[in-house]
Amino acid sequence: MSKSKAFSLGGMSLPLDIDAVLEEAEAQPLALGTGPVAFDFGFRFVRFAGRLEQSASGVQLKLVGDLGPMPYSAESPAARSGLARIVDAGNSVLGAGSFRLAQGRILLGGELGVPMPVSAVGLVSAVTRFLVPATPYMELISMYIRPPLAPARPGESAVRPEWRKSKRR
């Protein structure tokens, strides 16, 4: 059984009806004249936050997702080393700064151009063009650490059990 998908824009959750979106995309462009538009969505158990801003050069989408914590060396040197290699490889393919470490967290983000007038189709297309090439790296990262929105027991470490440093007696 398939799950229904929802698209949240500016705090409003809408069912994603492709036929209606395509019919009304040009008739109902998003209004950016009153300031930036913020939205968020989940993809592969990761929450992404987006912000649309209009400037003289067009509309820019700033997108960032928190993929989880970078383990400390004392917790798992193998996981930390593997994750660092994935981040470096991802940046060499996707562009410098796509993956970055901030306050001990692995982030995936970037700035994307969105065609004007901004429509749901144009916005979803821009996000998709960014996320599809990053998906294999997200999957590799999730082999080391549990994604933030994935089910877990309270207090359970984000580092997968097979990568945790074992206590030797």
PDB file of C-alpha atoms in Angstrom:
ATOM      1  CA  MET A   1       0.000   0.000   0.000  1.00  0.00           C
ATOM      2  CA  SER A   2       1.426   3.390  -0.936  1.00  0.00           C
ATOM      3  CA  LYS A   3       1.557   6.310   1.448  1.00  0.00           C
ATOM      4  CA  SER A   4       0.152   9.685   0.496  1.00  0.00           C
ATOM      5  CA  LYS A   5       2.675  12.453   0.032  1.00  0.00           C
ATOM      6  CA  ALA A   6       2.286  15.949   1.407  1.00  0.00           C
ATOM      7  CA  PHE A   7       3.975  19.183   0.404  1.00  0.00           C
ATOM      8  CA  SER A   8       4.248  21.906   3.028  1.00  0.00           C
ATOM      9  CA  LEU A   9       4.749  25.484   1.909  1.00  0.00           C
ATOM     10  CA  GLY A  10       4.738  28.368   4.347  1.00  0.00           C
ATOM     11  CA  GLY A  11       3.295  26.211   7.114  1.00  0.00           C
ATOM     12  CA  MET A  12       0.374  24.947   5.008  1.00  0.00           C
ATOM     13  CA  SER A  13       0.349  21.232   4.228  1.00  0.00           C
ATOM     14  CA  LEU A  14      -1.133  20.426   0.867  1.00  0.00           C
ATOM     15  CA  PRO A  15      -1.782  17.055  -0.752  1.00  0.00           C
ATOM     16  CA  LEU A  16       0.441  16.876  -3.827  1.00  0.00           C
ATOM     17  CA  ASP A  17      -2.059  16.400  -6.655  1.00  0.00           C
ATOM     18  CA  ILE A  18       0.145  16.443  -9.759  1.00  0.00           C
ATOM     19  CA  ASP A  19      -2.731  17.079 -12.208  1.00  0.00           C
ATOM     20  CA  ALA A  20      -3.975  20.074 -10.257  1.00  0.00           C
ATOM     21  CA  VAL A  21      -0.443  21.402  -9.764  1.00  0.00           C
ATOM     22  CA  LEU A  22       0.298  21.209 -13.494  1.00  0.00           C
ATOM     23  CA  GLU A  23      -3.021  22.841 -14.438  1.00  0.00           C
ATOM     24  CA  GLU A  24      -2.721  25.680 -11.944  1.00  0.00           C
ATOM     25  CA  ALA A  25       1.083  26.132 -11.788  1.00  0.00           C
ATOM     26  CA  GLU A  26       1.192  29.080 -14.158  1.00  0.00           C
ATOM     27  CA  ALA A  27      -2.120  30.549 -13.008  1.00  0.00           C
ATOM     28  CA  GLN A  28      -1.124  30.585  -9.308  1.00  0.00           C
ATOM     29  CA  PRO A  29       2.591  31.494  -8.963  1.00  0.00           C
ATOM     30  CA  LEU A  30       3.944  31.890  -5.455  1.00  0.00           C
ATOM     31  CA  ALA A  31       3.940  35.490  -4.244  1.00  0.00           C
ATOM     32  CA  LEU A  32       7.350  36.580  -3.002  1.00  0.00           C
ATOM     33  CA  GLY A  33       6.691  40.312  -2.939  1.00  0.00           C
ATOM     34  CA  THR A  34       6.019  40.373   0.806  1.00  0.00           C
ATOM     35  CA  GLY A  35       9.370  38.827   1.796  1.00  0.00           C
ATOM     36  CA  PRO A  36      11.037  35.446   1.982  1.00  0.00           C
ATOM     37  CA  VAL A  37       8.971  32.262   1.968  1.00  0.00           C
ATOM     38  CA  ALA A  38      10.110  29.497   4.325  1.00  0.00           C
ATOM     39  CA  PHE A  39       9.102  25.842   4.137  1.00  0.00           C
ATOM     40  CA  ASP A  40      10.337  22.441   5.249  1.00  0.00           C
ATOM     41  CA  PHE A  41       9.917  18.825   4.213  1.00  0.00           C
ATOM     42  CA  GLY A  42      11.209  15.375   5.070  1.00  0.00           C
ATOM     43  CA  PHE A  43      13.213  13.200   2.692  1.00  0.00           C
ATOM     44  CA  ARG A  44      14.752   9.856   3.698  1.00  0.00           C
ATOM     45  CA  PHE A  45      14.246  10.567   7.415  1.00  0.00           C
ATOM     46  CA  VAL A  46      16.025  13.944   7.128  1.00  0.00           C
ATOM     47  CA  ARG A  47      14.300  17.289   7.668  1.00  0.00           C
ATOM     48  CA  PHE A  48      15.186  19.898   5.070  1.00  0.00           C
ATOM     49  CA  ALA A  49      14.461  23.588   5.534  1.00  0.00           C
ATOM     50  CA  GLY A  50      14.133  25.911   2.566  1.00  0.00           C
ATOM     51  CA  ARG A  51      13.918  29.642   2.169  1.00  0.00           C
ATOM     52  CA  LEU A  52      12.952  31.417  -1.051  1.00  0.00           C
ATOM     53  CA  GLU A  53      14.297  34.936  -1.456  1.00  0.00           C
ATOM     54  CA  GLN A  54      13.837  37.304  -4.350  1.00  0.00           C
ATOM     55  CA  SER A  55      16.675  39.585  -5.459  1.00  0.00           C
ATOM     56  CA  ALA A  56      17.485  41.651  -8.512  1.00  0.00           C
ATOM     57  CA  SER A  57      19.077  38.594 -10.161  1.00  0.00           C
ATOM     58  CA  GLY A  58      16.038  36.332  -9.648  1.00  0.00           C
ATOM     59  CA  VAL A  59      14.748  33.922  -7.041  1.00  0.00           C
ATOM     60  CA  GLN A  60      17.188  31.927  -4.904  1.00  0.00           C
ATOM     61  CA  LEU A  61      16.314  28.904  -2.803  1.00  0.00           C
ATOM     62  CA  LYS A  62      18.516  28.273   0.210  1.00  0.00           C
ATOM     63  CA  LEU A  63      18.139  24.640   1.250  1.00  0.00           C
ATOM     64  CA  VAL A  64      19.735  22.784   4.177  1.00  0.00           C
ATOM     65  CA  GLY A  65      19.215  19.415   5.817  1.00  0.00           C
ATOM     66  CA  ASP A  66      20.737  17.995   9.006  1.00  0.00           C
ATOM     67  CA  LEU A  67      21.963  14.453   8.261  1.00  0.00           C
ATOM     68  CA  GLY A  68      23.006  13.688  11.834  1.00  0.00           C
ATOM     69  CA  PRO A  69      25.949  13.985  14.212  1.00  0.00           C
ATOM     70  CA  MET A  70      29.582  13.451  13.306  1.00  0.00           C
ATOM     71  CA  PRO A  71      30.726  10.890  15.889  1.00  0.00           C
ATOM     72  CA  TYR A  72      33.611  11.746  18.177  1.00  0.00           C
ATOM     73  CA  SER A  73      36.853   9.831  17.616  1.00  0.00           C
ATOM     74  CA  ALA A  74      36.509   8.268  21.073  1.00  0.00           C
ATOM     75  CA  GLU A  75      33.005   7.020  20.196  1.00  0.00           C
ATOM     76  CA  SER A  76      33.861   5.531  16.794  1.00  0.00           C
ATOM     77  CA  PRO A  77      37.092   6.331  14.958  1.00  0.00           C
ATOM     78  CA  ALA A  78      36.077   4.096  12.025  1.00  0.00           C
ATOM     79  CA  ALA A  79      32.709   5.827  11.573  1.00  0.00           C
ATOM     80  CA  ARG A  80      34.268   9.297  11.861  1.00  0.00           C
ATOM     81  CA  SER A  81      36.902   8.436   9.266  1.00  0.00           C
ATOM     82  CA  GLY A  82      34.365   6.874   6.896  1.00  0.00           C
ATOM     83  CA  LEU A  83      31.981   9.811   7.203  1.00  0.00           C
ATOM     84  CA  ALA A  84      34.799  12.292   6.570  1.00  0.00           C
ATOM     85  CA  ARG A  85      35.653  10.436   3.338  1.00  0.00           C
ATOM     86  CA  ILE A  86      31.999  10.454   2.247  1.00  0.00           C
ATOM     87  CA  VAL A  87      31.730  14.197   2.912  1.00  0.00           C
ATOM     88  CA  ASP A  88      34.925  14.871   0.928  1.00  0.00           C
ATOM     89  CA  ALA A  89      33.807  12.665  -1.974  1.00  0.00           C
ATOM     90  CA  GLY A  90      30.360  14.267  -2.001  1.00  0.00           C
ATOM     91  CA  ASN A  91      31.848  17.753  -2.121  1.00  0.00           C
ATOM     92  CA  SER A  92      34.190  16.821  -4.966  1.00  0.00           C
ATOM     93  CA  VAL A  93      31.240  15.565  -7.052  1.00  0.00           C
ATOM     94  CA  LEU A  94      28.397  17.883  -5.988  1.00  0.00           C
ATOM     95  CA  GLY A  95      30.455  21.015  -5.442  1.00  0.00           C
ATOM     96  CA  ALA A  96      32.449  22.382  -2.538  1.00  0.00           C
ATOM     97  CA  GLY A  97      30.299  23.200   0.439  1.00  0.00           C
ATOM     98  CA  SER A  98      27.378  20.923  -0.409  1.00  0.00           C
ATOM     99  CA  PHE A  99      28.278  18.820   2.630  1.00  0.00           C
ATOM    100  CA  ARG A 100      29.716  20.611   5.644  1.00  0.00           C
ATOM    101  CA  LEU A 101      30.246  20.145   9.342  1.00  0.00           C
ATOM    102  CA  ALA A 102      28.738  22.677  11.718  1.00  0.00           C
ATOM    103  CA  GLN A 103      28.643  22.329  15.498  1.00  0.00           C
ATOM    104  CA  GLY A 104      29.316  18.594  15.251  1.00  0.00           C
ATOM    105  CA  ARG A 105      26.510  17.969  12.708  1.00  0.00           C
ATOM    106  CA  ILE A 106      26.744  16.860   9.076  1.00  0.00           C
ATOM    107  CA  LEU A 107      24.742  19.256   6.895  1.00  0.00           C
ATOM    108  CA  LEU A 108      23.739  19.046   3.244  1.00  0.00           C
ATOM    109  CA  GLY A 109      22.778  22.312   1.620  1.00  0.00           C
ATOM    110  CA  GLY A 110      23.140  24.778  -1.157  1.00  0.00           C
ATOM    111  CA  GLU A 111      21.689  27.719  -3.019  1.00  0.00           C
ATOM    112  CA  LEU A 112      19.593  26.990  -6.079  1.00  0.00           C
ATOM    113  CA  GLY A 113      18.076  29.187  -8.741  1.00  0.00           C
ATOM    114  CA  VAL A 114      14.311  28.834  -9.152  1.00  0.00           C
ATOM    115  CA  PRO A 115      12.678  29.901 -12.422  1.00  0.00           C
ATOM    116  CA  MET A 116      10.303  32.855 -12.318  1.00  0.00           C
ATOM    117  CA  PRO A 117       7.420  33.046 -11.820  1.00  0.00           C
ATOM    118  CA  VAL A 118       7.873  30.645  -8.923  1.00  0.00           C
ATOM    119  CA  SER A 119       5.419  27.773  -9.128  1.00  0.00           C
ATOM    120  CA  ALA A 120       5.091  24.517  -7.220  1.00  0.00           C
ATOM    121  CA  VAL A 121       6.399  22.616 -10.239  1.00  0.00           C
ATOM    122  CA  GLY A 122       9.457  24.874 -10.574  1.00  0.00           C
ATOM    123  CA  LEU A 123      10.169  24.691  -6.848  1.00  0.00           C
ATOM    124  CA  VAL A 124       9.841  20.904  -6.613  1.00  0.00           C
ATOM    125  CA  SER A 125      11.966  20.528  -9.775  1.00  0.00           C
ATOM    126  CA  ALA A 126      14.772  22.659  -8.319  1.00  0.00           C
ATOM    127  CA  VAL A 127      14.756  20.694  -5.053  1.00  0.00           C
ATOM    128  CA  THR A 128      14.747  17.406  -6.973  1.00  0.00           C
ATOM    129  CA  ARG A 129      17.698  18.470  -9.160  1.00  0.00           C
ATOM    130  CA  PHE A 130      19.629  19.135  -5.959  1.00  0.00           C
ATOM    131  CA  LEU A 131      18.633  16.042  -3.950  1.00  0.00           C
ATOM    132  CA  VAL A 132      18.812  13.288  -6.578  1.00  0.00           C
ATOM    133  CA  PRO A 133      22.615  13.481  -7.048  1.00  0.00           C
ATOM    134  CA  ALA A 134      23.080  13.735  -3.253  1.00  0.00           C
ATOM    135  CA  THR A 135      20.934  10.675  -2.455  1.00  0.00           C
ATOM    136  CA  PRO A 136      23.707   8.044  -2.796  1.00  0.00           C
ATOM    137  CA  TYR A 137      25.857  10.015  -0.343  1.00  0.00           C
ATOM    138  CA  MET A 138      22.934  10.305   2.068  1.00  0.00           C
ATOM    139  CA  GLU A 139      22.493   6.520   1.886  1.00  0.00           C
ATOM    140  CA  LEU A 140      26.195   5.946   2.593  1.00  0.00           C
ATOM    141  CA  ILE A 141      26.051   8.314   5.564  1.00  0.00           C
ATOM    142  CA  SER A 142      23.015   6.451   6.910  1.00  0.00           C
ATOM    143  CA  MET A 143      25.081   3.250   6.971  1.00  0.00           C
ATOM    144  CA  TYR A 144      27.208   4.853   9.707  1.00  0.00           C
ATOM    145  CA  ILE A 145      24.653   6.964  11.571  1.00  0.00           C
ATOM    146  CA  ARG A 146      20.878   6.799  11.932  1.00  0.00           C
ATOM    147  CA  PRO A 147      19.146   9.707  10.159  1.00  0.00           C
ATOM    148  CA  PRO A 148      17.612  12.187  12.631  1.00  0.00           C
ATOM    149  CA  LEU A 149      13.950  11.394  11.862  1.00  0.00           C
ATOM    150  CA  ALA A 150      14.392   7.608  11.723  1.00  0.00           C
ATOM    151  CA  PRO A 151      12.663   5.640  14.495  1.00  0.00           C
ATOM    152  CA  ALA A 152      14.852   4.979  17.531  1.00  0.00           C
ATOM    153  CA  ARG A 153      14.598   4.104  21.192  1.00  0.00           C
ATOM    154  CA  PRO A 154      14.957   6.986  23.662  1.00  0.00           C
ATOM    155  CA  GLY A 155      18.607   7.651  24.461  1.00  0.00           C
ATOM    156  CA  GLU A 156      19.907   5.414  21.660  1.00  0.00           C
ATOM    157  CA  SER A 157      23.116   6.601  19.986  1.00  0.00           C
ATOM    158  CA  ALA A 158      22.860   7.825  16.394  1.00  0.00           C
ATOM    159  CA  VAL A 159      25.958   5.754  15.535  1.00  0.00           C
ATOM    160  CA  ARG A 160      24.935   2.373  14.169  1.00  0.00           C
ATOM    161  CA  PRO A 161      25.802  -0.487  16.599  1.00  0.00           C
ATOM    162  CA  GLU A 162      28.261  -2.135  14.212  1.00  0.00           C
ATOM    163  CA  TRP A 163      30.349   1.064  14.123  1.00  0.00           C
ATOM    164  CA  ARG A 164      30.423   1.819  17.837  1.00  0.00           C
ATOM    165  CA  LYS A 165      33.719   1.326  19.565  1.00  0.00           C
ATOM    166  CA  SER A 166      33.507  -1.885  21.577  1.00  0.00           C
ATOM    167  CA  LYS A 167      34.746  -2.107  25.154  1.00  0.00           C
ATOM    168  CA  ARG A 168      37.641  -4.496  25.482  1.00  0.00           C
ATOM    169  CA  ARG A 169      38.209  -6.340  28.732  1.00  0.00           C
TER     170      ARG A 169
END
